[in-house]
Coordinates of C-alpha atoms in Angstrom, one line a residue:
M235 CA -49.9 -83.1 -104.5
K236 CA -47.8 -81.0 -106.8
V237 CA -46.7 -77.5 -106.0
T238 CA -46.6 -75.0 -108.9
S239 CA -45.9 -71.3 -109.2
R240 CA -49.7 -70.7 -109.3
S241 CA -50.3 -72.7 -106.2
K242 CA -51.9 -71.2 -103.1
V243 CA -50.5 -72.6 -99.9
M244 CA -52.3 -72.2 -96.5
P245 CA -49.9 -72.8 -93.6
V246 CA -51.0 -74.3 -90.3
E247 CA -51.4 -72.1 -87.3
L248 CA -48.0 -70.9 -86.3
T249 CA -46.6 -68.6 -83.6
V250 CA -43.8 -66.2 -84.7
R251 CA -41.4 -64.6 -82.3
P252 CA -38.6 -62.2 -83.1
D253 CA -35.1 -63.3 -82.2
R254 CA -31.5 -61.9 -82.5
Q255 CA -31.0 -62.5 -86.2
G256 CA -34.3 -63.7 -87.4
Y257 CA -37.5 -65.3 -86.0
I258 CA -38.4 -68.4 -84.1
V259 CA -41.5 -70.1 -85.5
E260 CA -43.4 -72.5 -83.3
D261 CA -45.8 -75.2 -84.3
A262 CA -47.5 -75.6 -81.0
T263 CA -49.3 -78.8 -81.9
A264 CA -46.2 -80.7 -82.7
G265 CA -44.1 -78.9 -80.1
E266 CA -41.5 -78.0 -82.8
F267 CA -39.6 -74.8 -83.3
Y268 CA -37.9 -73.5 -86.5
E269 CA -35.5 -70.6 -87.1
M270 CA -36.6 -68.6 -90.1
S271 CA -35.4 -65.4 -91.8
E272 CA -37.4 -62.2 -92.4
P273 CA -38.3 -63.2 -96.0
S274 CA -39.6 -66.6 -94.8
V275 CA -41.8 -65.1 -92.2
Q276 CA -43.1 -62.5 -94.7
A277 CA -43.8 -65.4 -97.1
L278 CA -45.9 -67.2 -94.5
Q279 CA -47.9 -64.1 -93.9
R280 CA -48.6 -63.6 -97.6
M281 CA -49.6 -67.3 -97.9
R282 CA -52.2 -66.8 -95.2
E283 CA -53.5 -63.8 -97.1
G284 CA -54.2 -66.1 -100.1
L285 CA -51.5 -64.9 -102.6
S286 CA -50.1 -67.4 -105.1
L287 CA -46.5 -68.5 -104.8
E288 CA -45.7 -66.6 -108.0
A289 CA -47.0 -63.3 -106.7
I290 CA -45.3 -63.8 -103.3
E291 CA -41.9 -64.6 -105.0
E292 CA -42.3 -61.5 -107.2
E293 CA -43.0 -59.3 -104.2
L294 CA -40.3 -60.7 -102.0
S295 CA -37.7 -60.6 -104.7
A296 CA -38.3 -56.9 -105.0
R297 CA -38.2 -56.3 -101.2
F298 CA -35.1 -58.5 -100.6
P299 CA -32.9 -58.2 -103.7
D300 CA -29.9 -59.7 -102.0
E301 CA -31.8 -62.9 -101.0
E302 CA -32.5 -65.9 -103.2
I303 CA -36.3 -66.3 -103.2
D304 CA -37.6 -69.8 -104.2
M305 CA -41.2 -70.0 -103.2
I306 CA -41.8 -73.5 -104.7
G307 CA -38.8 -74.9 -102.8
F308 CA -40.0 -73.2 -99.6
A309 CA -43.5 -74.6 -100.0
E310 CA -42.2 -78.1 -100.6
Q311 CA -40.1 -77.7 -97.4
L312 CA -43.2 -76.7 -95.5
L313 CA -45.0 -79.8 -96.8
E314 CA -42.2 -82.0 -95.6
L315 CA -42.3 -80.4 -92.2
K316 CA -46.1 -80.9 -92.1
L317 CA -46.7 -77.2 -91.8
V318 CA -49.2 -76.9 -94.6
A319 CA -53.0 -77.1 -93.9
E320 CA -54.3 -76.6 -97.5
L321 CA -52.8 -76.7 -101.0
D322 CA -54.9 -75.0 -103.7
G323 CA -57.9 -75.3 -101.4
I324 CA -57.5 -79.0 -100.9
P325 CA -56.8 -80.0 -97.2
V326 CA -53.5 -81.7 -96.8
R327 CA -53.9 -85.1 -95.1
G328 CA -53.8 -84.6 -91.4
E329 CA -55.6 -82.5 -88.8
S330 CA -57.5 -79.4 -89.6
D331 CA -56.4 -76.1 -88.0
S332 CA -59.3 -76.3 -85.5
E333 CA -58.2 -79.8 -84.5
R334 CA -54.6 -78.8 -84.3
S335 CA -55.5 -75.9 -82.1
A336 CA -57.5 -78.1 -79.8
N337 CA -54.6 -80.6 -79.6
A338 CA -52.0 -77.9 -79.1
K339 CA -49.7 -78.4 -76.2
P340 CA -50.5 -75.9 -73.4
L341 CA -47.7 -73.5 -72.5
K342 CA -47.6 -74.6 -68.9
S343 CA -48.3 -78.3 -69.2
G344 CA -45.9 -81.1 -68.9
G345 CA -43.3 -82.5 -66.5
F346 CA -42.4 -81.2 -63.0
G347 CA -45.6 -79.2 -62.8
W348 CA -45.6 -79.8 -59.1
I349 CA -42.7 -77.3 -58.8
S350 CA -44.6 -74.0 -58.5
E351 CA -43.5 -71.1 -60.6
P352 CA -43.2 -68.7 -57.6
F353 CA -41.0 -71.2 -55.7
A354 CA -38.7 -71.7 -58.7
R355 CA -38.6 -68.0 -59.5
F356 CA -37.3 -67.3 -55.9
W357 CA -34.0 -69.1 -56.7
F358 CA -33.4 -66.6 -59.6
H359 CA -34.1 -63.4 -57.7
P360 CA -31.5 -60.7 -58.3
V361 CA -30.2 -61.2 -54.8
M362 CA -29.7 -65.0 -55.5
R363 CA -28.0 -64.3 -58.8
L364 CA -25.6 -62.0 -56.9
L365 CA -25.0 -64.9 -54.5
Y366 CA -24.1 -67.3 -57.3
V367 CA -21.5 -64.8 -58.7
S368 CA -20.1 -64.5 -55.2
V369 CA -19.8 -68.3 -55.0
I370 CA -17.7 -68.4 -58.2
I371 CA -15.4 -65.7 -56.8
M372 CA -15.0 -67.7 -53.5
N373 CA -14.2 -70.9 -55.4
I374 CA -11.4 -69.1 -57.3
A375 CA -10.1 -67.5 -54.1
L376 CA -10.0 -70.9 -52.4
F377 CA -8.0 -72.5 -55.2
I378 CA -5.6 -69.5 -55.1
A379 CA -5.3 -69.5 -51.3
K380 CA -4.7 -73.3 -51.1
P381 CA -3.6 -74.9 -54.4
G382 CA -3.6 -78.3 -52.8
L383 CA -7.4 -78.2 -53.0
F384 CA -7.2 -78.6 -56.8
P385 CA -8.3 -82.2 -57.6
Q386 CA -5.9 -85.0 -58.4
Y387 CA -6.6 -88.2 -60.2
R388 CA -5.8 -90.1 -57.0
D389 CA -8.8 -88.6 -55.3
V390 CA -11.0 -91.3 -56.8
F391 CA -9.2 -94.1 -54.9
L392 CA -10.8 -93.9 -51.4
F393 CA -10.4 -97.6 -50.7
E394 CA -8.3 -100.5 -51.9
S395 CA -11.4 -102.0 -53.3
M396 CA -11.9 -100.9 -56.9
A397 CA -15.5 -102.0 -57.0
L398 CA -16.3 -99.9 -53.9
N399 CA -14.5 -96.9 -55.4
S400 CA -16.4 -97.2 -58.6
L401 CA -19.7 -97.6 -56.7
I402 CA -19.0 -94.5 -54.7
W403 CA -18.0 -92.6 -57.9
L404 CA -21.3 -93.7 -59.5
G405 CA -23.3 -92.6 -56.4
I406 CA -21.6 -89.2 -56.1
S407 CA -21.7 -88.6 -59.8
F408 CA -25.4 -89.4 -59.9
V409 CA -26.3 -87.2 -57.0
L410 CA -24.3 -84.3 -58.4
L411 CA -25.8 -84.8 -61.9
M412 CA -29.3 -84.8 -60.5
L413 CA -28.5 -81.5 -58.6
H414 CA -27.1 -80.1 -61.9
E415 CA -30.3 -81.0 -63.7
L416 CA -32.4 -79.7 -60.9
G417 CA -30.9 -76.3 -61.6
H418 CA -32.1 -76.5 -65.2
I419 CA -35.5 -77.7 -64.1
M420 CA -35.9 -74.9 -61.6
A421 CA -34.9 -72.4 -64.2
V422 CA -37.4 -73.7 -66.7
R423 CA -40.2 -73.9 -64.1
S424 CA -39.4 -70.3 -63.1
F425 CA -41.0 -69.3 -66.4
G426 CA -43.9 -71.7 -66.0
L427 CA -42.6 -74.0 -68.7
P428 CA -42.5 -77.8 -68.6
A429 CA -39.3 -79.8 -68.4
K430 CA -38.5 -83.5 -68.4
L431 CA -35.4 -85.7 -68.0
G432 CA -34.0 -87.9 -70.7
I433 CA -30.9 -90.0 -71.1
G434 CA -28.0 -89.2 -73.3
H435 CA -24.2 -89.2 -73.4
R436 CA -21.3 -86.8 -73.3
F437 CA -18.0 -88.2 -74.7
L438 CA -17.8 -91.6 -72.8
F439 CA -20.2 -90.8 -70.1
V440 CA -23.9 -91.6 -69.8
V441 CA -25.8 -88.6 -68.6
F442 CA -29.3 -87.4 -67.8
E443 CA -30.4 -84.4 -69.8
T444 CA -33.2 -81.9 -69.1
E445 CA -35.3 -81.6 -72.2
M446 CA -36.5 -78.0 -72.3
D447 CA -37.5 -77.3 -75.9
G448 CA -40.1 -74.9 -74.5
V449 CA -37.3 -72.3 -73.8
W450 CA -37.6 -71.3 -77.5
R451 CA -40.7 -69.5 -76.4
L452 CA -38.5 -67.2 -74.3
T453 CA -36.3 -64.2 -75.2
P454 CA -32.6 -64.9 -75.7
K455 CA -31.8 -63.3 -72.4
Q456 CA -34.3 -65.5 -70.6
R457 CA -33.0 -68.6 -72.3
N458 CA -29.5 -68.0 -70.8
R459 CA -31.0 -68.6 -67.3
A460 CA -32.1 -72.0 -68.3
Y461 CA -28.8 -72.9 -69.9
L462 CA -26.6 -71.6 -67.0
A463 CA -28.6 -72.8 -64.1
G464 CA -27.0 -76.2 -64.0
A465 CA -23.5 -74.7 -63.9
G466 CA -24.6 -72.4 -61.1
M467 CA -25.7 -75.4 -59.0
D468 CA -22.3 -77.1 -59.7
Q469 CA -20.5 -74.0 -58.4
V470 CA -22.6 -74.1 -55.2
M471 CA -21.7 -77.7 -54.6
L472 CA -18.1 -77.1 -55.5
L473 CA -17.9 -74.4 -52.8
L474 CA -19.3 -76.8 -50.2
C475 CA -16.7 -79.4 -51.2
L476 CA -13.8 -77.0 -51.0
A477 CA -15.0 -75.5 -47.8
V478 CA -15.1 -78.9 -46.1
Q479 CA -11.5 -79.6 -47.2
F480 CA -10.4 -76.2 -46.2
A481 CA -12.0 -76.6 -42.7
L482 CA -10.4 -80.0 -42.2
P483 CA -6.6 -79.4 -42.6
G484 CA -3.9 -82.0 -41.9
E485 CA -4.3 -85.7 -42.7
P486 CA -7.6 -85.9 -44.6
G487 CA -10.2 -88.2 -43.1
F488 CA -13.0 -89.9 -44.9
V489 CA -15.3 -86.8 -45.0
A490 CA -12.5 -84.7 -46.5
K491 CA -11.6 -87.4 -49.0
L492 CA -15.2 -87.7 -50.0
A493 CA -15.4 -84.0 -50.5
A494 CA -12.2 -84.1 -52.7
F495 CA -13.8 -87.0 -54.7
A496 CA -16.9 -84.8 -55.4
A497 CA -14.8 -81.8 -56.2
L498 CA -12.9 -83.8 -58.8
D499 CA -16.2 -84.8 -60.4
L500 CA -17.4 -81.2 -60.5
V501 CA -14.1 -79.8 -61.9
V502 CA -14.0 -82.4 -64.6
K503 CA -17.6 -81.5 -65.6
L504 CA -16.7 -77.8 -65.6
V505 CA -13.8 -78.4 -68.0
F506 CA -16.0 -80.5 -70.2
Q507 CA -18.4 -77.5 -70.5
C508 CA -15.6 -76.0 -72.6
C509 CA -15.7 -78.9 -75.0
F510 CA -18.2 -77.3 -77.4
Y511 CA -18.1 -80.3 -79.8
M512 CA -20.4 -82.1 -77.3
K513 CA -23.0 -79.3 -77.4
T514 CA -22.7 -78.5 -73.7
D515 CA -24.6 -75.9 -71.7
L516 CA -21.9 -73.3 -72.4
Y517 CA -22.2 -74.1 -76.1
Y518 CA -25.9 -73.2 -76.1
V519 CA -25.1 -70.0 -74.2
V520 CA -22.6 -69.0 -77.0
E521 CA -25.1 -70.1 -79.7
N522 CA -27.8 -68.1 -78.0
G523 CA -25.6 -65.0 -77.6
T524 CA -24.6 -64.9 -81.3
G525 CA -28.0 -65.8 -82.6
C526 CA -26.4 -68.4 -84.9
Y527 CA -28.3 -71.6 -83.9
N528 CA -26.3 -74.0 -86.1
L529 CA -22.8 -72.9 -84.9
M530 CA -21.5 -76.5 -84.6
E531 CA -22.5 -77.5 -88.1
R532 CA -21.3 -74.3 -89.7
S533 CA -18.0 -74.4 -87.9
R534 CA -17.4 -77.9 -89.2
E535 CA -18.2 -76.6 -92.6
W536 CA -15.7 -73.7 -92.2
L537 CA -13.0 -76.0 -90.8
A538 CA -13.5 -78.4 -93.7
V539 CA -12.9 -75.6 -96.2
K540 CA -9.8 -74.2 -94.3
L541 CA -8.2 -77.6 -93.6
R542 CA -9.0 -79.6 -96.7
G543 CA -10.2 -76.9 -99.2
R544 CA -13.3 -78.9 -99.8
G545 CA -16.3 -80.6 -98.2
G546 CA -18.1 -77.4 -97.0
D547 CA -20.0 -74.3 -98.2
P548 CA -17.5 -71.5 -97.7
A549 CA -19.9 -68.8 -98.9
R550 CA -22.3 -69.7 -96.2
A551 CA -19.8 -70.5 -93.5
I552 CA -17.7 -67.4 -93.7
E553 CA -20.7 -65.0 -93.6
E554 CA -20.7 -65.0 -89.8
R555 CA -17.7 -63.9 -87.8
A556 CA -19.1 -65.9 -84.9
V557 CA -18.6 -69.1 -86.9
K558 CA -14.9 -68.4 -87.4
W559 CA -14.4 -67.8 -83.6
Y560 CA -16.5 -70.8 -82.7
A561 CA -14.5 -73.0 -85.0
V562 CA -11.4 -72.2 -82.9
F563 CA -13.2 -73.1 -79.7
Y564 CA -14.6 -76.2 -81.4
A565 CA -11.1 -77.4 -82.2
A566 CA -9.9 -76.4 -78.7
G567 CA -12.5 -78.6 -77.2
Y568 CA -10.7 -81.7 -78.5
V569 CA -7.4 -80.3 -77.0
F570 CA -9.2 -80.0 -73.6
T571 CA -10.5 -83.5 -73.9
L572 CA -7.0 -84.9 -74.6
G573 CA -5.7 -83.0 -71.6
M574 CA -8.4 -84.5 -69.4
I575 CA -7.6 -88.0 -70.6
A576 CA -3.9 -87.4 -70.0
L577 CA -4.2 -85.9 -66.5
F578 CA -7.2 -87.8 -65.1
F579 CA -8.8 -90.6 -67.0
A580 CA -5.7 -92.4 -68.4
P581 CA -3.9 -92.5 -65.0
Q582 CA -7.2 -93.6 -63.2
L583 CA -7.7 -96.4 -65.8
I584 CA -4.1 -97.6 -65.6
V585 CA -4.2 -97.7 -61.8
S586 CA -7.5 -99.5 -61.8
L587 CA -6.6 -102.1 -64.4
T588 CA -3.2 -102.9 -63.0
T589 CA -4.8 -103.4 -59.6
V590 CA -7.8 -105.5 -60.8
I591 CA -6.5 -107.7 -63.6
P592 CA -3.8 -109.5 -61.5
R593 CA -6.5 -110.4 -58.9
L594 CA -8.5 -112.3 -61.5
A595 CA -5.7 -114.9 -61.6
F596 CA -6.2 -115.8 -57.9
P597 CA -9.8 -116.8 -57.3
A598 CA -8.8 -118.6 -54.2
E599 CA -8.1 -115.3 -52.5
G600 CA -11.8 -114.6 -52.3
G601 CA -12.3 -110.9 -51.5
P602 CA -9.8 -109.4 -54.0
F603 CA -11.0 -111.8 -56.8
W604 CA -14.6 -110.9 -56.4
D605 CA -13.8 -107.3 -56.1
A606 CA -12.2 -107.5 -59.5
V607 CA -15.2 -109.4 -60.9
V608 CA -17.7 -106.8 -59.6
F609 CA -15.5 -103.9 -60.9
L610 CA -15.4 -105.4 -64.4
A611 CA -19.2 -106.1 -64.2
E612 CA -19.7 -102.4 -63.4
C613 CA -17.6 -101.4 -66.4
I614 CA -19.6 -103.7 -68.7
G615 CA -22.9 -102.3 -67.3
L616 CA -21.8 -98.7 -67.9
G617 CA -20.6 -99.7 -71.4
A618 CA -24.0 -101.2 -72.2
L619 CA -25.7 -98.0 -71.0
L620 CA -23.4 -95.9 -73.2
L621 CA -24.1 -98.1 -76.2
Y622 CA -27.8 -97.8 -75.6
S623 CA -27.4 -94.0 -75.5
W624 CA -25.4 -93.9 -78.7
I625 CA -27.9 -96.1 -80.5
K626 CA -30.8 -94.0 -79.3
S627 CA -29.1 -90.7 -80.4
R628 CA -28.4 -92.2 -83.9
R629 CA -32.0 -93.3 -84.3
N630 CA -33.3 -89.9 -83.3
A631 CA -30.9 -88.3 -85.8
V632 CA -32.3 -90.4 -88.7

């Protein structure tokens, strides 16, 4: 089907919500959300009124003289996104508007529906939010009062057995990760929206992620609750870990060591929140606050122009001051990552390998040899999971 300037395009049923710097347009049937500008939303409205593309382009060019209006290109994009119901009175292959409406995803359907909205909303009462802020202040106060509470890379070595240490790390990390995601899930459910868990990766780590596309139905201020809830849960758990260590002074026993282990995991995750190149929760908060929902891509574009003088679109990238500032944080994220590798991961890896590899040469020793074998098997298993996550993310990006 060919689009011409005289064509009349009828969009599918769409829901339009105002946002910080434009509009969020929802295709409820497909569960997809799109960021659109004022001219784009006006064009959709005129299309539904039956105007030709030529007439719409003439009107919008007069109303928005500083914008480049290309209605044929816009209509072709809508066709690619399957957002067109009819073209010149001919139904576009697919469902009719009535069928799409019947198949639309209900606002309150989906995962974790067994968590009631009132119960989830309780955890975000103003009094509870004040409590979470107090928790952050107490964590800072504890680190200042007792600097020895700050995690060290040695905290992961609870036992001489590297396999046992790695199993404990996997267990603790998994539990803390689930609690982190529970924070996101509770926040999403507090608005009566669905949420589900998926698998992904951050840097070299396999992680579970709460898929909450439905938050685009919320206002920017409400979305921040969903983005920050996981970090709030992390802070609560960090306070518990620090309190245990603070209450058990002297030579640390197993409980205190376990708390230090968990605190290390939480602090590392907190630092990684500042690594915006991984699109962390904090990244989405910044993106949400600025209203620029492609900050990462535009910052790469800006950096390409500044560093190489080519490879980007400077006219578009420099339009937003937020992009320039974000580009600084984007680059700083790599510095944070290198710092974490130098302070934590590299020393841990060196200690682990220098302990494990020599044991493989002495199978007759029994326990130490098999400890090394199990440890390496765990590493291979985690590597396979990470590879699966990378392949999955690349397929989804295609």
